[in-house]
XYZ file of C-alpha atoms in Angstrom:
129
model
C 0.015 -0.014 -0.029
C 2.728 2.471 0.854
C 6.246 2.633 -0.789
C 8.804 3.694 1.760
C 10.807 5.398 -1.255
C 7.748 7.803 -1.518
C 7.594 8.770 2.101
C 9.395 11.586 3.910
C 10.611 11.710 7.614
C 10.768 15.379 8.876
C 13.122 15.440 11.663
C 15.303 17.357 13.906
C 16.787 14.184 15.178
C 20.028 13.753 13.934
C 20.022 9.790 14.604
C 16.761 9.367 12.551
C 18.510 11.537 9.840
C 21.504 9.285 9.628
C 19.498 6.009 10.076
C 16.916 6.540 7.194
C 18.701 8.955 4.846
C 19.766 6.277 2.565
C 16.074 4.548 2.419
C 13.676 7.604 2.063
C 13.329 11.215 2.043
C 14.594 12.763 5.084
C 14.364 16.351 6.040
C 16.532 17.472 8.943
C 15.404 20.918 10.362
C 16.939 22.638 13.377
C 14.117 22.744 15.854
C 11.013 20.975 17.062
C 8.502 23.488 15.792
C 10.329 23.784 12.441
C 9.470 20.046 11.915
C 5.576 20.777 12.724
C 5.407 23.909 10.483
C 7.286 21.734 7.616
C 4.662 19.038 8.149
C 1.824 21.439 8.254
C 3.208 22.601 4.910
C 3.356 19.360 3.499
C 0.057 18.242 4.560
C -1.382 21.226 2.965
C 0.501 20.218 -0.213
C -1.573 16.915 -0.167
C 0.720 14.687 2.207
C -0.763 12.421 4.808
C 0.410 11.736 8.145
C 1.645 8.413 8.625
C 2.909 9.198 12.180
C 0.960 11.255 15.027
C 3.142 14.603 15.294
C 2.741 14.242 19.048
C 3.657 10.442 19.354
C 4.991 9.118 22.394
C 3.995 9.971 26.031
C 6.242 12.996 26.114
C 4.629 16.750 26.247
C 5.588 18.855 23.537
C 8.030 20.901 25.897
C 9.617 18.052 27.365
C 11.388 16.679 24.432
C 13.429 18.744 21.966
C 13.214 15.999 19.387
C 10.270 15.289 16.961
C 10.148 13.456 13.703
C 7.042 12.885 11.347
C 6.258 10.517 8.416
C 4.093 11.955 5.566
C 3.220 10.477 2.479
C 2.016 11.914 -0.699
C -1.728 11.359 -1.225
C -2.647 12.885 -4.504
C -6.050 14.857 -4.781
C -7.819 13.063 -1.977
C -9.226 15.056 0.966
C -6.872 15.232 3.774
C -8.740 17.784 5.869
C -8.499 15.216 8.972
C -4.587 15.543 8.798
C -4.958 19.306 8.284
C -6.972 19.900 11.381
C -4.501 17.552 13.476
C -1.376 19.158 12.285
C -3.090 22.705 12.996
C -4.083 21.559 16.663
C -0.596 19.902 17.313
C 1.025 23.346 16.283
C -1.330 25.158 18.589
C -0.621 22.685 21.612
C 3.165 22.735 21.149
C 2.806 26.617 21.298
C 0.517 26.306 24.444
C 3.160 24.228 26.229
C 6.034 26.412 25.110
C 4.249 29.207 26.855
C 3.778 27.349 30.005
C 7.295 26.235 30.037
C 10.019 26.359 27.367
C 11.672 23.213 26.290
C 15.265 23.245 27.704
C 17.973 24.094 25.205
C 20.849 22.622 27.000
C 20.129 19.203 28.096
C 23.206 17.156 28.812
C 24.489 14.872 26.101
C 23.251 11.644 27.696
C 19.694 13.197 28.481
C 19.482 14.310 24.894
C 20.612 10.960 23.457
C 17.821 9.412 25.497
C 15.353 11.721 23.949
C 16.587 11.032 20.516
C 16.246 7.246 21.272
C 12.635 7.691 22.156
C 11.952 9.542 19.032
C 13.778 7.141 17.055
C 11.912 4.374 18.311
C 8.492 5.630 17.221
C 9.904 5.880 13.438
C 11.632 2.472 13.775
C 8.148 1.031 14.725
C 6.459 2.600 11.642
C 9.085 1.988 8.796
C 8.618 -1.686 8.738
C 4.733 -1.068 8.190
C 5.438 1.453 5.260
C 7.802 -0.957 3.391
């Protein structure tokens, strides 16, 4: 049903980028919010979400890493995904207003957050290909 080569992973996680850059399209961006905004642009450009933009049990201000897989859908209606990504951006911004995501996690902690994000992508990739 899906072809991995046509999917795009939008991420700010260097581990996701390194692992999947040879298998599919991967866009590496600087920040979590950049990922959400790029995903929004792709969804408006007729891509569908293959992963939830807020996957994992971490709140948007707890982790500095986010990866989202999208897939070109063509001319079909994707209003559900448009509404979802807009809500996720709104939620992200609300959480940032409450307490900004720390930008200086120690290396070990940042690596752990990267691992959590990578595990979400590792879980979906076999289902795409």
